[in-house]
């Protein structure tokens, strides 16, 4: 099986749980007080996808706004970006929109975007509805998932969704149709939790 | 009995002397001793557990005489607090004082561990009372008199010393050559005798093995004497005693020989003694030799003591026949007297016989009459003489009675005179008292009434007390001295053992880490191995990892030494890796750090510590700089940091308090972010992970105060880590606040933490230049694999390696960072960060060059800072190998890159603007298209 390296970066407001998602995905571990990321942190995980192995090179970034100026370093050359917001904080959804805008303007052309509404275990204090997020995601052609790093909900699915949306190396051999359409995916994630 | 003595004699010409010598001691004690001794040799060996026999066997082997005897012991527990009579015996193997109800008992009632005991005597207590204090209990014992008590105490001290010294010798002598010789303390008593209590003579009547054979003096009071605590032992002992009292010779050690045989033996021995005496000089001289030899061999205590005792034996032996001779001469004299008397009677008889024969021989009646008359005349004459004598006697009696009368008269007279005299004396006394009162009117009357006699009595008793206190003082002094010596020996020993322990542990860590490295290599090679090997290796790895997680840092055998799970500042010592397959590496890591620490702590750290202790006043100097680069010892770090911070930051009194007040009144916009980050600061430090910790609140206040102090920065992620480290070291929040201010405003270049972190970004570029200059091979390797280093190094600079380096090294870096952050050429500098960042790459250069995949390199770089364990090596690279490293070049490069970046940013902004404009245009076009589509639909 061929191993394909996929650079993925995580973006989003501070404290929404970017590092927690990565930590859950890579190590299946959750820590309430995971150190805030400064600059960036790097991790890898390999998952099978079809007849390929996808090795995710995950760049987890700092959330605070003044670190935005560093972001181009991280999303430069990324195959995908997971943009995370906190469903209990409307502000974080606003920030998410800013990120999407920046990626659209300065990011790689064919970057796959996934929108992850984290902390869905706290649905009773929710500020952002899934509908709102889903509609927005559809409008930009991104995957929309609500996740919980704490309860390990939909974390794998986010990356599986990305894997599916990545065009295969040789489209002629694999013959997948959906992968041909970049930016406007026919496959849409219907995963949701809670 | 002496060891040397035995050997010497055994080799000597007379094999019999062995018995003689072994009995010698008992000759001068008493007869019981003899009989016991003899019966003992009969049954020796078949009842080794017998206390008394034990003591006998040992007595032959050991240098010192067996210490045993009866003492009173104060029962401490239970309702009855009474003196109990116990037989005490010293067990040399364990250095225990074992006690029995009576000497013949088999099972001891208890034992006192003397190794850890101290002895005490108090004047206030009854005569002969002394204490043995063990950590768990206090034993109060009473000997028959003070002399015996002193003997006991001295012997106990001596034995404790002997035992402990022997112990030390074994433990330290074996491996440590650096060990200070123990010989200084070898003979505490020998040289102190003059200062303290002189050794007392053995009170043979109360101590020694011979006493064992005596019946316990107070056995009649057996009810009181029975140990309530040990009913079972009592029973056992009683049963044993019953058994042994049966007349089965050879069974009982204390079986008394029949009187005749005993006396026979005695006689025999006397003969031996005489033989011994009559033996010519060469027979005696070997024993003199051995005595000298023994003295040389012992050299420790007071061999003369034993020598004297053997000498005494000889004197005893000499004096015995002397007495016999005397008795015989006396008898001879009386016999002579008798002979004389007999002679006289024989003579008288002869005279009478002659008279009779004369009378019978007289031929005629006339002659016979004449003879009779002559005799009658003689008789008359004699009678007259008797009368005269009687008369004289009467006269003399009369005069005697007269004299008697006179005598009594004189006596009466004397009596009278005496009375007169005493009366006069009293008068004189009264008068002197009156005189005294007159002279000193305020003199208390009560005092004057005290007679001289009473005063004398008092003085006498005080003198007695004084004497007693003197003895006590002397004894306690000797006790203190011995205990000090013992303590010193013990601590010396402990130190040695600790050193050995840490050395061995370090070795163990190294070996274990090597093993783990091998395992790791195998793990990497796993895919290429056979299935069966795979299984084995996987199991081994599993075991190795499990021991980490299961044992936990507390119980794991690696951590029994003083080094705990957390260091002095509460940092977890073992780096925590997030990635599963790195756990082996983590363990290797921990082991290496540990072995490093163990090996340096004794030698290097101590010499540094002494240097630090000698520094009284802190001042900038080359010497201090070098010392600080090696790391400030924990106990000095706070002081030095405070001094450094206060030297630079402008401290305004009450300023911090004012800022805090401001925080209370109006929340800063950064409050939310601060609150978010506070609980996730230094997650590997116990002071910050505990939610109730005071440090959390301190950190919040410091960060809030800073956000008001510098509103342009407010709060930047990363400042929390800086403040946290400052808090851990400086403790007081105001100092930590100023430390943070110092770092942000003084040491770091401008705009490091502000709006777009431009200062930090400039430094990243500067650092890349330096890396290209110092480590060209690595730089080209990175370029080849398109590695953007600032992804890795950015946070090193921003938070000065917090969370990147192991705490031990981190603080060392900070020490130098704070010290060398001084102004040079009017510019503040943070070159220590550059030096260390370069050193970190240099330290791991070879390892990095091995990786040839982008993801592998990034992966390695994401954790490799924590694999650095050798702080000294890193420091050397940073400050020596990276030279020349000129601050001027750093400043120049900073200026150049700052300009460049400004330009780039400007162009980027321009491009952005153009781009958005273009996009907007496109969008409007698109919208138009869409609307057209919609219209079509």
PDB file of C-alpha atoms in Angstrom, chain A residues 5 7 13-17 19 23 26-27 29 31-44 55 57 59 62-70 72-74 76 89 91 101-107 109 119 184, chain B residues 576-580 672-673 676-677 679-683 689 712-721 753-757 761 788 790-792 794-795 798-799 803 853-856 858-859 862 911-912 915-916 919 923 930:
ATOM      1  CA  UNK A   5       1.751  12.224   3.315  1.00  0.00           C
ATOM      2  CA  UNK A   7      -0.176  18.049   5.585  1.00  0.00           C
ATOM      3  CA  UNK A  13      -9.838  30.660  17.982  1.00  0.00           C
ATOM      4  CA  UNK A  14      -7.943  30.227  21.195  1.00  0.00           C
ATOM      5  CA  UNK A  15      -9.209  27.628  23.607  1.00  0.00           C
ATOM      6  CA  UNK A  16     -11.630  25.935  21.250  1.00  0.00           C
ATOM      7  CA  UNK A  17      -9.800  22.625  21.560  1.00  0.00           C
ATOM      8  CA  UNK A  19      -4.792  20.615  20.471  1.00  0.00           C
ATOM      9  CA  UNK A  23      -4.321  14.714  20.973  1.00  0.00           C
ATOM     10  CA  UNK A  26      -3.229  10.790  17.541  1.00  0.00           C
ATOM     11  CA  UNK A  27      -3.002   9.378  21.046  1.00  0.00           C
ATOM     12  CA  UNK A  29      -6.023  10.733  25.069  1.00  0.00           C
ATOM     13  CA  UNK A  31      -6.336  16.203  29.082  1.00  0.00           C
ATOM     14  CA  UNK A  32      -8.441  19.040  30.428  1.00  0.00           C
ATOM     15  CA  UNK A  33      -5.493  21.361  30.852  1.00  0.00           C
ATOM     16  CA  UNK A  34      -3.427  20.764  27.774  1.00  0.00           C
ATOM     17  CA  UNK A  35      -0.792  23.482  27.433  1.00  0.00           C
ATOM     18  CA  UNK A  36      -1.743  26.293  25.063  1.00  0.00           C
ATOM     19  CA  UNK A  37       0.130  25.936  21.854  1.00  0.00           C
ATOM     20  CA  UNK A  38       2.712  28.556  21.162  1.00  0.00           C
ATOM     21  CA  UNK A  39       3.867  28.806  17.608  1.00  0.00           C
ATOM     22  CA  UNK A  40       2.905  25.344  16.527  1.00  0.00           C
ATOM     23  CA  UNK A  41       3.154  21.726  17.412  1.00  0.00           C
ATOM     24  CA  UNK A  42       3.664  18.821  15.117  1.00  0.00           C
ATOM     25  CA  UNK A  43       2.270  15.288  15.168  1.00  0.00           C
ATOM     26  CA  UNK A  44       1.696  12.495  12.752  1.00  0.00           C
ATOM     27  CA  UNK A  55      -0.054   9.767   6.828  1.00  0.00           C
ATOM     28  CA  UNK A  57       1.309  15.495   9.205  1.00  0.00           C
ATOM     29  CA  UNK A  59       0.350  21.133  12.406  1.00  0.00           C
ATOM     30  CA  UNK A  62      -1.648  28.841  18.339  1.00  0.00           C
ATOM     31  CA  UNK A  63      -5.078  30.364  18.646  1.00  0.00           C
ATOM     32  CA  UNK A  64      -4.433  33.814  19.956  1.00  0.00           C
ATOM     33  CA  UNK A  65      -4.973  36.461  17.393  1.00  0.00           C
ATOM     34  CA  UNK A  66      -1.493  37.905  17.452  1.00  0.00           C
ATOM     35  CA  UNK A  67      -0.149  34.561  16.304  1.00  0.00           C
ATOM     36  CA  UNK A  68      -2.181  34.832  13.118  1.00  0.00           C
ATOM     37  CA  UNK A  69       0.694  36.501  11.450  1.00  0.00           C
ATOM     38  CA  UNK A  70       2.544  33.190  11.698  1.00  0.00           C
ATOM     39  CA  UNK A  72       0.890  31.323   6.582  1.00  0.00           C
ATOM     40  CA  UNK A  73       3.890  29.245   7.628  1.00  0.00           C
ATOM     41  CA  UNK A  74       1.576  26.485   8.732  1.00  0.00           C
ATOM     42  CA  UNK A  76       1.489  26.870   3.278  1.00  0.00           C
ATOM     43  CA  UNK A  89     -18.911  30.442  21.967  1.00  0.00           C
ATOM     44  CA  UNK A  91     -17.146  34.499  18.986  1.00  0.00           C
ATOM     45  CA  UNK A 101     -11.673  33.932   4.432  1.00  0.00           C
ATOM     46  CA  UNK A 102      -7.939  34.032   4.898  1.00  0.00           C
ATOM     47  CA  UNK A 103      -7.548  30.498   3.570  1.00  0.00           C
ATOM     48  CA  UNK A 104      -9.630  31.330   0.560  1.00  0.00           C
ATOM     49  CA  UNK A 105      -7.513  34.371  -0.118  1.00  0.00           C
ATOM     50  CA  UNK A 106      -4.001  33.213   0.749  1.00  0.00           C
ATOM     51  CA  UNK A 107      -4.188  29.469   1.244  1.00  0.00           C
ATOM     52  CA  UNK A 109      -5.915  26.652  -4.058  1.00  0.00           C
ATOM     53  CA  UNK A 119     -17.176  20.615  22.763  1.00  0.00           C
ATOM     54  CA  UNK A 184     -17.254  21.633  -4.576  1.00  0.00           C
TER      55      UNK A 184
ATOM     56  CA  UNK B 576       6.134  13.328  29.464  1.00  0.00           C
ATOM     57  CA  UNK B 577       5.782  12.223  25.897  1.00  0.00           C
ATOM     58  CA  UNK B 578       2.491  12.388  24.191  1.00  0.00           C
ATOM     59  CA  UNK B 579       3.311   9.911  21.482  1.00  0.00           C
ATOM     60  CA  UNK B 580       2.836   6.286  22.386  1.00  0.00           C
ATOM     61  CA  UNK B 672     -10.713  36.228  29.365  1.00  0.00           C
ATOM     62  CA  UNK B 673      -7.638  34.965  27.599  1.00  0.00           C
ATOM     63  CA  UNK B 676      -8.339  30.532  29.742  1.00  0.00           C
ATOM     64  CA  UNK B 677      -4.592  30.011  29.945  1.00  0.00           C
ATOM     65  CA  UNK B 679      -5.204  26.515  34.199  1.00  0.00           C
ATOM     66  CA  UNK B 680      -3.094  25.210  31.384  1.00  0.00           C
ATOM     67  CA  UNK B 681       0.203  26.696  32.409  1.00  0.00           C
ATOM     68  CA  UNK B 682       3.187  24.470  33.190  1.00  0.00           C
ATOM     69  CA  UNK B 683       1.134  21.320  33.079  1.00  0.00           C
ATOM     70  CA  UNK B 689      -1.693  21.489  38.032  1.00  0.00           C
ATOM     71  CA  UNK B 712       0.076  47.623  24.169  1.00  0.00           C
ATOM     72  CA  UNK B 713       1.061  44.059  24.893  1.00  0.00           C
ATOM     73  CA  UNK B 714      -1.735  43.330  27.346  1.00  0.00           C
ATOM     74  CA  UNK B 715      -1.469  39.597  27.385  1.00  0.00           C
ATOM     75  CA  UNK B 716       0.327  37.402  24.930  1.00  0.00           C
ATOM     76  CA  UNK B 717       0.178  33.626  25.136  1.00  0.00           C
ATOM     77  CA  UNK B 718       3.535  32.608  26.483  1.00  0.00           C
ATOM     78  CA  UNK B 719       3.777  35.352  29.055  1.00  0.00           C
ATOM     79  CA  UNK B 720       1.960  32.981  31.387  1.00  0.00           C
ATOM     80  CA  UNK B 721       4.873  30.561  31.205  1.00  0.00           C
ATOM     81  CA  UNK B 753       5.144  40.035  22.387  1.00  0.00           C
ATOM     82  CA  UNK B 754       3.143  42.870  20.936  1.00  0.00           C
ATOM     83  CA  UNK B 755       0.549  42.995  18.205  1.00  0.00           C
ATOM     84  CA  UNK B 756       2.146  40.966  15.405  1.00  0.00           C
ATOM     85  CA  UNK B 757       5.144  39.564  17.302  1.00  0.00           C
ATOM     86  CA  UNK B 761       9.819  36.967  13.764  1.00  0.00           C
ATOM     87  CA  UNK B 788      11.200  25.600   8.039  1.00  0.00           C
ATOM     88  CA  UNK B 790      10.986  28.677  12.745  1.00  0.00           C
ATOM     89  CA  UNK B 791       8.058  26.269  13.050  1.00  0.00           C
ATOM     90  CA  UNK B 792      10.105  24.592  15.746  1.00  0.00           C
ATOM     91  CA  UNK B 794       9.662  30.128  17.363  1.00  0.00           C
ATOM     92  CA  UNK B 795       8.374  29.206  20.782  1.00  0.00           C
ATOM     93  CA  UNK B 798       9.168  33.498  22.805  1.00  0.00           C
ATOM     94  CA  UNK B 799       9.049  31.640  26.114  1.00  0.00           C
ATOM     95  CA  UNK B 803       8.247  23.491  28.309  1.00  0.00           C
ATOM     96  CA  UNK B 853      12.278  12.357   5.451  1.00  0.00           C
ATOM     97  CA  UNK B 854      10.585  15.676   6.033  1.00  0.00           C
ATOM     98  CA  UNK B 855       8.044  14.221   8.407  1.00  0.00           C
ATOM     99  CA  UNK B 856      10.696  12.285  10.320  1.00  0.00           C
ATOM    100  CA  UNK B 858       9.839  17.444  11.936  1.00  0.00           C
ATOM    101  CA  UNK B 859       8.787  14.669  14.195  1.00  0.00           C
ATOM    102  CA  UNK B 862       9.148  18.352  17.868  1.00  0.00           C
ATOM    103  CA  UNK B 911      -0.689  42.680  -2.288  1.00  0.00           C
ATOM    104  CA  UNK B 912      -3.489  41.833   0.110  1.00  0.00           C
ATOM    105  CA  UNK B 915      -6.087  40.792  -3.925  1.00  0.00           C
ATOM    106  CA  UNK B 916      -9.175  41.689  -1.975  1.00  0.00           C
ATOM    107  CA  UNK B 919     -11.731  39.244  -5.404  1.00  0.00           C
ATOM    108  CA  UNK B 923     -17.484  38.275  -6.654  1.00  0.00           C
ATOM    109  CA  UNK B 930     -25.532  33.596 -10.370  1.00  0.00           C
TER     110      UNK B 930
END
